[in-house]
Coordinates of C-alpha atoms in Angstrom, one line a residue:
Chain A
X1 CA -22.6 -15.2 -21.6
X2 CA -20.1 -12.8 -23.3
X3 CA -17.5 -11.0 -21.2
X4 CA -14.9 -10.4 -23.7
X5 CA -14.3 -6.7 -24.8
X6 CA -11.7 -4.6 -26.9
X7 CA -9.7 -1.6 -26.8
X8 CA -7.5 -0.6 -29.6
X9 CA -4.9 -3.5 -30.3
X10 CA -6.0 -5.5 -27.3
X11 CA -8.5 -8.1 -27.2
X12 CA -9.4 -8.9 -23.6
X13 CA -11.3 -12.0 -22.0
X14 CA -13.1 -9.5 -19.7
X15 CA -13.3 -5.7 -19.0
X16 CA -10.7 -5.9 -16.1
X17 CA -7.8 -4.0 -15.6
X18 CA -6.3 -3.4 -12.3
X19 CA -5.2 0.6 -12.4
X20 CA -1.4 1.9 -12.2
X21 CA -0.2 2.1 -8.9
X22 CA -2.3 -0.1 -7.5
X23 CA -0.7 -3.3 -8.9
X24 CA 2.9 -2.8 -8.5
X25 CA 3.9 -4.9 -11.9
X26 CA 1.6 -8.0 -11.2
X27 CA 3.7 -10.5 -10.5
X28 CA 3.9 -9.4 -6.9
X29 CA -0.3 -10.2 -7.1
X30 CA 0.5 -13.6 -8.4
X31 CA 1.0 -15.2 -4.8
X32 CA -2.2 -14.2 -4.0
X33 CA -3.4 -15.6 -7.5
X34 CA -3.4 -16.6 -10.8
X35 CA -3.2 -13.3 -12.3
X36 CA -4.1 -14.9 -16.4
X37 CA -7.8 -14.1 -15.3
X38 CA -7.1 -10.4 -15.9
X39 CA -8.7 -8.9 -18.8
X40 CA -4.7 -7.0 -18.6
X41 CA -3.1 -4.8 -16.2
X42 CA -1.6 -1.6 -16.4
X43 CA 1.8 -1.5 -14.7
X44 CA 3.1 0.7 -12.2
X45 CA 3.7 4.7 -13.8
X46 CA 7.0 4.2 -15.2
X47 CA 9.7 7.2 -16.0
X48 CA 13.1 7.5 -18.0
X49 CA 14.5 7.9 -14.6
X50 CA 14.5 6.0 -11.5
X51 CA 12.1 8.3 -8.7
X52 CA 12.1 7.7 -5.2
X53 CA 9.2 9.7 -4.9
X54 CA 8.1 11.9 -2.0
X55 CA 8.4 12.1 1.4
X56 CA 6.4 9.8 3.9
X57 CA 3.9 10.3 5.0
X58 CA 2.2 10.0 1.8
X59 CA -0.7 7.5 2.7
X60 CA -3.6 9.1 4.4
X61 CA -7.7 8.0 4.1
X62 CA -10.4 9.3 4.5
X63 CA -14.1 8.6 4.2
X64 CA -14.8 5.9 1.6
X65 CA -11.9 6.5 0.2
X66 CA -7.5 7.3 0.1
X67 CA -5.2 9.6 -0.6
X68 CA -1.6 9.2 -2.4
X69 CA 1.5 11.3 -2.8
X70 CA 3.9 9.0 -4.2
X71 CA 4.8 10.6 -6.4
X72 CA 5.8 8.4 -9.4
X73 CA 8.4 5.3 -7.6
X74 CA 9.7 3.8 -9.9
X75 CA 13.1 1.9 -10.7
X76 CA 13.0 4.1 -14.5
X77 CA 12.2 2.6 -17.5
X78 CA 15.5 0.4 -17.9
X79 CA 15.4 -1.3 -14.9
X80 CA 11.6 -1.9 -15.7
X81 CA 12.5 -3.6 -18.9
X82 CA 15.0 -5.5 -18.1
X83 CA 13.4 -6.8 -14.2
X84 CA 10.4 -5.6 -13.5
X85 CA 8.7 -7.2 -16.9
X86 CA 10.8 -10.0 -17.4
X87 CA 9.3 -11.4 -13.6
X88 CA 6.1 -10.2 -15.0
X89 CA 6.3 -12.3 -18.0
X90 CA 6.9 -15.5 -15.9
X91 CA 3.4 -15.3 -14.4
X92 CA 1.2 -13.6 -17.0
X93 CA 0.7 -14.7 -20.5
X94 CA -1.2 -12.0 -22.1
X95 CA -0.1 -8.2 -23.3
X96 CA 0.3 -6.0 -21.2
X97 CA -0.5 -1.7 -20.7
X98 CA 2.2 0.5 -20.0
X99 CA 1.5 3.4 -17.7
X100 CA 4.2 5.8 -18.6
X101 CA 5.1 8.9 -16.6
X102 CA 7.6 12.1 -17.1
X103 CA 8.5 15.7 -15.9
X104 CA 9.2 17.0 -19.4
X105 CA 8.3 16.0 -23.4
X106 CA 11.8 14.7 -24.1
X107 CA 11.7 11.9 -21.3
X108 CA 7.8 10.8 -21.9
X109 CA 9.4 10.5 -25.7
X110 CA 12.6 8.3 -24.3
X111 CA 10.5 6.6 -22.1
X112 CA 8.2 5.4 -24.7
X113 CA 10.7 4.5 -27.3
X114 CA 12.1 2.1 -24.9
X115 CA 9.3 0.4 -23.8
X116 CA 7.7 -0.2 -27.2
X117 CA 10.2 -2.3 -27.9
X118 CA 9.2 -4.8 -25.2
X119 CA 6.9 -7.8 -26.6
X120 CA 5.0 -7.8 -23.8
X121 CA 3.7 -4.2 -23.5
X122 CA 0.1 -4.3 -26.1
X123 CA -0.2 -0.7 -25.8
X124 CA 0.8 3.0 -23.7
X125 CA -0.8 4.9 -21.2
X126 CA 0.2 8.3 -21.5
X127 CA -0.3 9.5 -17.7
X128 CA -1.0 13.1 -17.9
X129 CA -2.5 13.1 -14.9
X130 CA -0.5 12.5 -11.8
X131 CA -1.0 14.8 -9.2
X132 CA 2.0 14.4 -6.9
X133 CA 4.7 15.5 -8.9
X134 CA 5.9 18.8 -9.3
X135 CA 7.1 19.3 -13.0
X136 CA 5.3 17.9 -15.8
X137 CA 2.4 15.4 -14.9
X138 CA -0.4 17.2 -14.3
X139 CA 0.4 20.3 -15.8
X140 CA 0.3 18.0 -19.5
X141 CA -2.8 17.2 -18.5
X142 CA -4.9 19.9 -17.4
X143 CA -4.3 22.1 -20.3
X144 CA -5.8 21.4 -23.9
X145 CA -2.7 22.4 -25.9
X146 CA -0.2 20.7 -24.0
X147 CA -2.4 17.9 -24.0
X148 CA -2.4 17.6 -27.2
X149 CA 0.9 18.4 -28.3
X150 CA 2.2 15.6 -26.2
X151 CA -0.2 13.0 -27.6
X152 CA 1.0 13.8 -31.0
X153 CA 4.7 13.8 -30.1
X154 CA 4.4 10.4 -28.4
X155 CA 1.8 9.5 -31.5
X156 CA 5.3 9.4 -33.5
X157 CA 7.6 7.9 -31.9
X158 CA 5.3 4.5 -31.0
X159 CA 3.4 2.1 -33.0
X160 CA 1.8 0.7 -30.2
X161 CA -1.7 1.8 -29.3
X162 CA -1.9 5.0 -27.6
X163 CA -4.6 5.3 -24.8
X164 CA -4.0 8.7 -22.9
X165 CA -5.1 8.8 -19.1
X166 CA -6.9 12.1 -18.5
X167 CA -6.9 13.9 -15.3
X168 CA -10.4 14.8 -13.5
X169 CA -8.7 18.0 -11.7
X170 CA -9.9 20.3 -14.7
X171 CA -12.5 22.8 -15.8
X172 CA -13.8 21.3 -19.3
X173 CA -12.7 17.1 -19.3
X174 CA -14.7 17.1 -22.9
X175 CA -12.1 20.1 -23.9
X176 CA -9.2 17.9 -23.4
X177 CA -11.0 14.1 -24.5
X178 CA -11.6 16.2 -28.2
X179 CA -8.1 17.5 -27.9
X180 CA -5.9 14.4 -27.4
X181 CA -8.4 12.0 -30.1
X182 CA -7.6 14.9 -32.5
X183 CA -3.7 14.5 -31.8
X184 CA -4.1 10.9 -32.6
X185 CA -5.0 8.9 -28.9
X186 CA -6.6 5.5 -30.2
X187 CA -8.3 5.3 -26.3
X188 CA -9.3 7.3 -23.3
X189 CA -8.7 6.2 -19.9
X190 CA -10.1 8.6 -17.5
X191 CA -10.2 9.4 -14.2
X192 CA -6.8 9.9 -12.4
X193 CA -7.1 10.6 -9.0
X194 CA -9.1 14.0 -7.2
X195 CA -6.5 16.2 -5.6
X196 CA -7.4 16.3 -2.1
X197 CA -5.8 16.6 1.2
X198 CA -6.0 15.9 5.4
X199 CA -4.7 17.6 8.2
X200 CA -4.2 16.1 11.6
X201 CA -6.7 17.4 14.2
X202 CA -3.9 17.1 16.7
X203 CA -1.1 19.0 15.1
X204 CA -3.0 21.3 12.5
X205 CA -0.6 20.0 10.1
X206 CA -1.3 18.4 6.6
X207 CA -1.6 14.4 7.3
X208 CA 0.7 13.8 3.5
X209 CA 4.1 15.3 3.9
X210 CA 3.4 16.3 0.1
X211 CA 0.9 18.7 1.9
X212 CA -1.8 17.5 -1.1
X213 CA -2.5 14.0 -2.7
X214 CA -4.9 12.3 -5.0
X215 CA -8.3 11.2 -3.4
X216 CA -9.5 7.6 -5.1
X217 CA -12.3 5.0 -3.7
X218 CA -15.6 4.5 -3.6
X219 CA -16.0 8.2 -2.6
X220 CA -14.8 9.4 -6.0
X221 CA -17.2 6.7 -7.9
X222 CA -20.3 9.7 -9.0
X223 CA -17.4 11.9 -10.4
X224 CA -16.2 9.1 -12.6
X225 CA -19.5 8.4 -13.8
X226 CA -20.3 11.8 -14.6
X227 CA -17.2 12.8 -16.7
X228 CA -17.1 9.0 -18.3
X229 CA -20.6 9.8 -19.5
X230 CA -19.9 13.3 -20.5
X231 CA -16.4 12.0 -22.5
X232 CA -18.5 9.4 -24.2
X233 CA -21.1 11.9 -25.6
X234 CA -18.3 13.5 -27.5
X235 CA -15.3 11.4 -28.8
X236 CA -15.2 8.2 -30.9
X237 CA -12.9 6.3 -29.2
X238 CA -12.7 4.0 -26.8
X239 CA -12.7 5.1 -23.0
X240 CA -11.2 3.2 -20.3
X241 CA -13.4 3.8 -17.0
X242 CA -12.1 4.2 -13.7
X243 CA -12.5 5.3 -10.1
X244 CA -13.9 3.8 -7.2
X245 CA -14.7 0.7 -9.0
X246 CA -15.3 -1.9 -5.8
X247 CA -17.8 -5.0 -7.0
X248 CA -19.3 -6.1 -10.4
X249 CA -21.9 -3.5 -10.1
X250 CA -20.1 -0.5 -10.2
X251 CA -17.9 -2.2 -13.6
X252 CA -21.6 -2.3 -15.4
X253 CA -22.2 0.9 -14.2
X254 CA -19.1 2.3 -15.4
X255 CA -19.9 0.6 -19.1
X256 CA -23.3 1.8 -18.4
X257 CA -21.5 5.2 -18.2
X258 CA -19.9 4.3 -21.3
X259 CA -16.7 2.8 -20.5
X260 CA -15.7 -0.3 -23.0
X261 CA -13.3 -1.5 -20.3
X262 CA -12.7 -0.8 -16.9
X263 CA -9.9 -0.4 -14.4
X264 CA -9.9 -1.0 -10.9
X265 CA -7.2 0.6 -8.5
X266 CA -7.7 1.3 -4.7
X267 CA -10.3 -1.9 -4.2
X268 CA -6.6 -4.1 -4.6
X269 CA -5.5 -1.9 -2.2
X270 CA -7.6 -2.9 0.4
X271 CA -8.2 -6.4 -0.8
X272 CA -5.7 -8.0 -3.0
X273 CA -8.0 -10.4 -4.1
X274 CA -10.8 -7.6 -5.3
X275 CA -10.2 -8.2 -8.9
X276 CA -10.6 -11.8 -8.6
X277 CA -13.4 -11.4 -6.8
X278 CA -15.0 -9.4 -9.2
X279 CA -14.1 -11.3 -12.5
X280 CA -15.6 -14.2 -10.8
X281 CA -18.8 -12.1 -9.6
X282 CA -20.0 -10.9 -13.1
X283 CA -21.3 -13.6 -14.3
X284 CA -23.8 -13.6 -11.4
X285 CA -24.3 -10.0 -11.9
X286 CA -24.9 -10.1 -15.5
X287 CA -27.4 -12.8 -15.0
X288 CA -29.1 -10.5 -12.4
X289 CA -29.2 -7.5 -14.8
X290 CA -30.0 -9.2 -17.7
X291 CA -27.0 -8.8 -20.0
X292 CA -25.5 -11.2 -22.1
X293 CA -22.8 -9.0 -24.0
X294 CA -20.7 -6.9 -22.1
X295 CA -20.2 -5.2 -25.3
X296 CA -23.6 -4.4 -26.1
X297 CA -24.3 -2.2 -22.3
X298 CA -21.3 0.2 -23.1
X299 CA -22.9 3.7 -23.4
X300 CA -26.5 2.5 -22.2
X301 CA -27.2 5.5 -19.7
X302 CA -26.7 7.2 -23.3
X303 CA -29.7 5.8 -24.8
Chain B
X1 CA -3.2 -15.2 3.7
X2 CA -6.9 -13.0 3.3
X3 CA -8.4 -15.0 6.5
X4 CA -11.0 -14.6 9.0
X5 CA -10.2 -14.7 12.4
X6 CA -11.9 -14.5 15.4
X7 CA -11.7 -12.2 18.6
X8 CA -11.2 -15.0 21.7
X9 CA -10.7 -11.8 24.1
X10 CA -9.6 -7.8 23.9
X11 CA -9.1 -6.6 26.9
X12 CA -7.5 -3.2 28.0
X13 CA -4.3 -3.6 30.1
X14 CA -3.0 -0.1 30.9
X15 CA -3.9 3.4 29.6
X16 CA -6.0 3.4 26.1
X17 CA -3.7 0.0 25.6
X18 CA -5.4 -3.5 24.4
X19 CA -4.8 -6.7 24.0
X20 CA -6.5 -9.0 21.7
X21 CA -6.7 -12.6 21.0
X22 CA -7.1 -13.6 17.3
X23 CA -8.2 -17.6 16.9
X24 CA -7.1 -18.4 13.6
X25 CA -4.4 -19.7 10.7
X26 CA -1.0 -19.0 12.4
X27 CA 1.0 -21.5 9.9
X28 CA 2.9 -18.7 7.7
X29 CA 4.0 -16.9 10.6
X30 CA 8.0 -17.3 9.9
X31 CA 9.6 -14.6 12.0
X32 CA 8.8 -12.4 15.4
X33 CA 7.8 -9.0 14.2
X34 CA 5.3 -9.7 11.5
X35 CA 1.9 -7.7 11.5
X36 CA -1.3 -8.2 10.5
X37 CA -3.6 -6.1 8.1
X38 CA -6.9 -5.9 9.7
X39 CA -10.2 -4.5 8.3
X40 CA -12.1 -2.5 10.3
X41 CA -15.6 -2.7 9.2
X42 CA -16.4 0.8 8.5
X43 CA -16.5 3.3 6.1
X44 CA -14.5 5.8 8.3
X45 CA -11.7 3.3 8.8
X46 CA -11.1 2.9 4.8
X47 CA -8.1 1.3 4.8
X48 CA -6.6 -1.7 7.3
X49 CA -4.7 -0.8 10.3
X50 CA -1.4 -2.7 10.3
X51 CA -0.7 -4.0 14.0
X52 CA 2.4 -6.4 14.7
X53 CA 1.8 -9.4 16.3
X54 CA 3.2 -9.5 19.8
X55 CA 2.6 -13.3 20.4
X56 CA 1.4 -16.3 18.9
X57 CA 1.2 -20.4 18.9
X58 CA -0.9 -23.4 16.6
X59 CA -4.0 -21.8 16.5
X60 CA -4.6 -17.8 18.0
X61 CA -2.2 -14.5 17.5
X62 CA -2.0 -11.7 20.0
X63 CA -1.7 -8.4 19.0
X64 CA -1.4 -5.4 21.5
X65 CA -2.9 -1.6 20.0
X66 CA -3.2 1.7 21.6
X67 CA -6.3 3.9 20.4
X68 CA -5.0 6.2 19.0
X69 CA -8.1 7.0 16.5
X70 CA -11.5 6.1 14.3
X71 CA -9.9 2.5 13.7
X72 CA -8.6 1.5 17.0
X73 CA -11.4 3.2 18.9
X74 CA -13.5 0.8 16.6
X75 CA -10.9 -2.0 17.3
X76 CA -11.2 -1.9 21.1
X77 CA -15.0 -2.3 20.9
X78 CA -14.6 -5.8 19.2
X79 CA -15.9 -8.8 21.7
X80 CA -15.4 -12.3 21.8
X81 CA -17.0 -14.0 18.6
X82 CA -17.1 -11.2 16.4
X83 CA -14.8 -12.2 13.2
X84 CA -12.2 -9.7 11.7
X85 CA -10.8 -9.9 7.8
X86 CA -7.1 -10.2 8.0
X87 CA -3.9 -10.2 5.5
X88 CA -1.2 -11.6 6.9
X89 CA 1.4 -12.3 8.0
X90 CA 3.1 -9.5 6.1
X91 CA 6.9 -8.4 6.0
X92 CA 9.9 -9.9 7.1
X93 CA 10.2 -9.8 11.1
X94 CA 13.3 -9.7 12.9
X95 CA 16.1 -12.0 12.2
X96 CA 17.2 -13.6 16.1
X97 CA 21.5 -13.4 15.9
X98 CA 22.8 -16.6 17.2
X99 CA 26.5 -15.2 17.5
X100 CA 26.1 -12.2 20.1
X101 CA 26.4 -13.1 23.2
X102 CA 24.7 -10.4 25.4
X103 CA 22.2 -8.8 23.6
X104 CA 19.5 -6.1 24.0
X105 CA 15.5 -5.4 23.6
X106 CA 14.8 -1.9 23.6
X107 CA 10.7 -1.3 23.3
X108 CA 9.1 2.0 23.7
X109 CA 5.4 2.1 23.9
X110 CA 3.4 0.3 21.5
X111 CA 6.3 -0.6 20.2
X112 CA 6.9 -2.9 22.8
X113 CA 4.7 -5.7 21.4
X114 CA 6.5 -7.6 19.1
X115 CA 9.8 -7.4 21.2
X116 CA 7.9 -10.2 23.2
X117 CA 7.6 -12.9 20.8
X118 CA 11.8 -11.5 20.1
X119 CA 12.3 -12.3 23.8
X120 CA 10.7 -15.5 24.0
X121 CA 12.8 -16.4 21.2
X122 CA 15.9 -15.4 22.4
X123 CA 14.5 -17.2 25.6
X124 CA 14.7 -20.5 23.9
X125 CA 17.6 -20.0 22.4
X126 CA 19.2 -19.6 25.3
X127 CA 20.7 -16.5 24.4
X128 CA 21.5 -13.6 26.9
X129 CA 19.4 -10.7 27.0
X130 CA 18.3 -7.6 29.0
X131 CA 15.4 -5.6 28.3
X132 CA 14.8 -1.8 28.2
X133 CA 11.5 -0.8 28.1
X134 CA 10.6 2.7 27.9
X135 CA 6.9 4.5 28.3
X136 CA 5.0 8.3 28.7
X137 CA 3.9 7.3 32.3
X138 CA 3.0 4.4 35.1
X139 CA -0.2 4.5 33.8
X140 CA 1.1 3.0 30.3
X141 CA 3.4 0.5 31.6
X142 CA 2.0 -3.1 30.3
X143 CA 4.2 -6.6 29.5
X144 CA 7.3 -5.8 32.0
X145 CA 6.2 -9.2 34.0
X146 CA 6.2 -10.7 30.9
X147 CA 9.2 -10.0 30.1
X148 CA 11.1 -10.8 33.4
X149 CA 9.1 -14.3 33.4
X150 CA 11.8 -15.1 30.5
X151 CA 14.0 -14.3 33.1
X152 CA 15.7 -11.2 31.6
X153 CA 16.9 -8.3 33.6
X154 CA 13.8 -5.5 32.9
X155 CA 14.5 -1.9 32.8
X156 CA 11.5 0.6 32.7
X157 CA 11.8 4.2 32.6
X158 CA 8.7 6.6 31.9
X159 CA 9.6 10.1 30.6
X160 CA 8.0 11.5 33.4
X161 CA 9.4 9.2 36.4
X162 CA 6.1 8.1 37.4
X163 CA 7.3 4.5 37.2
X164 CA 11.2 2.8 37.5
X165 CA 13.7 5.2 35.5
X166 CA 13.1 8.7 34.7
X167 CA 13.8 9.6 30.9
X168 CA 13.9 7.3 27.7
X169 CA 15.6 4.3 27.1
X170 CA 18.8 6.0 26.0
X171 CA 18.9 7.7 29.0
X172 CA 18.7 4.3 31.0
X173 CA 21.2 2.5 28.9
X174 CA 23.8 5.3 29.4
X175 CA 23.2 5.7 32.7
X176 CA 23.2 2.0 33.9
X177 CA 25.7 1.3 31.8
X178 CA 23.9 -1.5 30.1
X179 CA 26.4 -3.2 27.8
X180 CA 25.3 -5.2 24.4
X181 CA 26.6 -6.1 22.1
X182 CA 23.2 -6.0 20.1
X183 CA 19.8 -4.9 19.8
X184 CA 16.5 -5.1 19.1
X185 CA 14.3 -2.1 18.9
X186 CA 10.7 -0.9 18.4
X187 CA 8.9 2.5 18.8
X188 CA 9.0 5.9 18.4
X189 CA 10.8 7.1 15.2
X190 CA 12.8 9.7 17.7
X191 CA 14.1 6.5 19.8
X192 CA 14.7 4.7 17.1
X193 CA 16.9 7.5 15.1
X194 CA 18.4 8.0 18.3
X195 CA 19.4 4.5 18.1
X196 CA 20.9 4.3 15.0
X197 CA 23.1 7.6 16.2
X198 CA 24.7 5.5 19.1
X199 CA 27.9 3.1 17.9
X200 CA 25.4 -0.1 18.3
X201 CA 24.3 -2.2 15.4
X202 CA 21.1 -4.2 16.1
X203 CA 17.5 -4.5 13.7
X204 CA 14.7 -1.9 14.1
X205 CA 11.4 -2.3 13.6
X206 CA 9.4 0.6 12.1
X207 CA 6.2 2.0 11.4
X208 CA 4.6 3.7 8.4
X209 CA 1.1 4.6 7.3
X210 CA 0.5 1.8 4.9
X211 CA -1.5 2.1 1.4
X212 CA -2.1 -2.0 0.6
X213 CA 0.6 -4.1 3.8
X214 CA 1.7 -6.4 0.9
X215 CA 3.9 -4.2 -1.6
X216 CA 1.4 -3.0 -3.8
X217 CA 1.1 0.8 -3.8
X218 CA 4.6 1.8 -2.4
X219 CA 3.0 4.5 -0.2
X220 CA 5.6 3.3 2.7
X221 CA 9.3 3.0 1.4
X222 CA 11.8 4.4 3.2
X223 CA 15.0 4.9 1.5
X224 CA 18.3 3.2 2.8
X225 CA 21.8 4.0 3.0
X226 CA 22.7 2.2 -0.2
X227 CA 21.1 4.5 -2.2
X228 CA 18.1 2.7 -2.5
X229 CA 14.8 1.7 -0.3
X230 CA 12.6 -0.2 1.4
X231 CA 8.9 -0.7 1.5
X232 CA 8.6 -0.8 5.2
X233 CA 5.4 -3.6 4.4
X234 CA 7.6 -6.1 2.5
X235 CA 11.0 -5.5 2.8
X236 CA 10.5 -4.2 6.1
X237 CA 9.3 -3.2 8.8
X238 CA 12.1 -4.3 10.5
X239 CA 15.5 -2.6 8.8
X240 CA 19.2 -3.7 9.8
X241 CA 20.5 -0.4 11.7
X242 CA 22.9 0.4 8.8
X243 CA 21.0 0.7 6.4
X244 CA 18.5 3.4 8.0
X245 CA 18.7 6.9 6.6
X246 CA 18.0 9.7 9.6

């Protein structure tokens, strides 16, 4: 049985990538366990600068699923390099995605000079996509032309593989897929989280103190499908499938989708063992559907 | 630390307030003022509900919880036998200061809980404390016997004067003159800014809507005087008083 995939410069023993922001920088998921099982992980959104992040509250759920306003914490790049990775390195053996964040072009550009340079990073994750933070972010990613021009500015300055995480919150996802693979995106990973909110029943008042946050979980799953399928019917490269992944089913349904690897965020959230589980669970699964290749499903609901 | 425990007893003991027996793996306790992360099997209740645990020994935790909503309405409804999937324990708990000599527990609400295993510690340690417990109204007052078994001196007040004092714990404190030379504290975030307002230095515990409970999603941190933060999960919940930023 064959559970090894790729994505551009990465060879991984299985499909499974725990999202950003769900995973702090792995080695804090290492006491639960050995994290080596892990097709890779993408770290924690990093930025040039160190971010606090918003105000709490900035947890809130709702049915089947979350809501975040984080807003990008981080201890910036530097400190990331030189702490944050170097603890990763001690428990994980393989190479590693880096989620990078910013507010403006020149500090996506800083950020990603510095952390191609560590030997443990295998390739960037251009998040254009985060919701909860007020310059830059989101407003890269929900407009085709900045999209783009990001992705080929970033394209320069990095030989590392360049997967570009897209944002769901838009009017035409294929628009902006066509737009970043034309500016030179090796991979897709797709989708960031739903912007969303709550408001307490008792106070009338937004539940996040960011007023707004992005929605993930289980609840999010159908929306992922859709626009992984739709992406998939229109580039040639590689897409990364996320949201709401919670068990071994939904992973072969979001390779079904067309997804040739797949991360999994808000399941660690509520179970730190979830990818674990799941790694160990696809065998079974695979058995049970029939699939030998992993590779050979990607893009089936295609077909 | 992902264990299944199960519910000996949950019983209410004063106004919408429970207390529930866990039997189960209490080895990696290490410090009073630890919570639990429990799943709440439901699709409503998405994420765990961190509780702190208010008591334990070899083989079953207490926790005490008011309902407050979907999870804890679900929570109260658990009987004896029915299993519950729990992280913990998670964060660092109070530290117990060997050199004060007379020293303090002030608890308001359902904050009071993990103050009790604090007390019992201090109780063994033979160390010298009073306790302040503060509450909305009689009909919320739970633990003070518990307390006073240790044999501290036990203050309540209710904001409304339906029971003991009238006013919160500050209130009490200035007006009974209660000298310490430090605290304890858990409950509101009001009492416990209030708190760190006064010239008294002592550890609080407090609470956050949580993401993960183990460090994961930083959805709690709380930043701290030196500039930097805490996740109230890992690093916290309970914070030294100078280091918390009103």
């Amino acid at each position: 049985m064959k559970l090894n995939v790729e994505l551009p410069g990465m060879k991984l023993d299985n499909p499974i990538i725990p999202a950003s922001g769900t995973f702090g920088f792995g080695y804090e998921f290492s006491e639960f366990y050995d994290i080596n099982i892990l097709g890779t992980l993408s770290f924690k959104g990093t930025t040039l600068e160190e971010r606090f992040g918003n105000k709490t509250p900035r947890i809130a759920e709702s049915t089947s699923g979350m809501l975040n306003a984080i807003g990008l914490q981080n201890p910036g790049v530097d400190a990331v390099i030189s702490n944050e990775l170097v603890k990763l390195k001690k428990v994980f053996n393989k190479k590693v995605i880096a989620n990078i964040g910013g507010s403006y072009e020149e500090d996506y550009i800083e950020a990603v000079k510095r952390i191609s340079k560590s030997d443990i990073v295998g390739a960037i994750e251009l998040n254009i996509s985060c919701p909860n933070v007020k310059e830059g972010g989101l407003l890269f990613g929900t407009n085709k032309e900045s999209a783009a021009k990001l992705t080929r500015l970033i394209r320069e300055v990095t030989d590392l593989p360049l997967y570009v995480k897209l944002s769901p919150n838009v009017t035409n996802i294929k628009e902006i897929a066509l737009a970043v693979e034309e500016a030179g995106a090796d991979a897709i990973s797709m989708i960031n989280t739903l912007v969303g909110m709550r408001i307490d029943l008792k106070t009338g008042k937004p539940v996040l103190a960011n007023t707004y946050g992005g929605f993930s979980g289980p609840a999010i799953k159908p929306v992922a499908l859709k626009m992984v399928h739709e992406v998939y019917s229109v580039v040639n490269i590689p897409i990364i499938g996320m949201g709401g992944i919670m068990n071994a089913y939904d992973v072969i349904e979001m390779m079904y989708a067309g997804a040739s690897a797949v991360q999994v965020g808000t399941a660690n959230l509520i179970d730190p063992y979830a990818c674990k589980k799941i790694i160990e669970d696809l065998p079974r699964v695979m058995k049970e559907l029939n699939i030998n290749d992993l590779k050979e499903i990607v893009g089936r609901a295609h077909l | 630390m992902n264990n299944i425990y199960s519910v000996i007893s949950n019983e209410k003991i004063a106004y919408k307030t429970y207390k529930m027996i866990l039997y189960g793996d209490t080895s990696k306790i290490k410090a009073p003022g630890q919570f639990i992360n429990i799943k709440i099997d439901n699709e409503k209740t998405f994420l765990r509900r961190p509780i702190s645990i208010c008591d334990y020994d070899s083989k079953t935790i207490t926790i005490i919880y008011k309902v407050f909503g979907e999870g804890t309405k679900i929570l109260s409804t658990k009987k004896m036998f029915d299993d519950l999937d729990i992280l913990g324990p998670l964060g660092n708990g109070f530290a117990i200061n060997k050199k004060a000599k007379k020293q303090m527990i002030i608890g308001g609400g359902v904050g009071i809980p993990p103050l009790y295993s604090v007390a019992k510690k201090l109780h063994e340690e033979n160390i010298e404390f009073d306790v302040v417990l503060g509450y909305n109204s009689k009909v919320d007052v739970f633990f003070e016997g518990m307390f006073r078994a240790l044999g501290a001196n036990v203050y309540v007040t209710t904001m409304d004067g339906s029971c003991g004092y009238k006013g919160n714990v500050l209130n009490v404190i200035r007006s009974k003159n209660l000298y310490f030379d430090y605290y304890y504290a858990c409950g509101p975030r009001k009492m416990l800014h209030a708190l760190v307002k006064e010239d008294y230095t002592g550890q609080l515990s407090f609470e956050e809507r949580m993401g993960c409970g183990f460090g994961a999603c930083m959805g709690c941190s709380h930043p701290t005087t030196d500039d930097s933060y805490k996740r109230i999960c890992k690093e916290g919940p309970v914070l030294e008083s100078f280091e918390v930023v009103i």
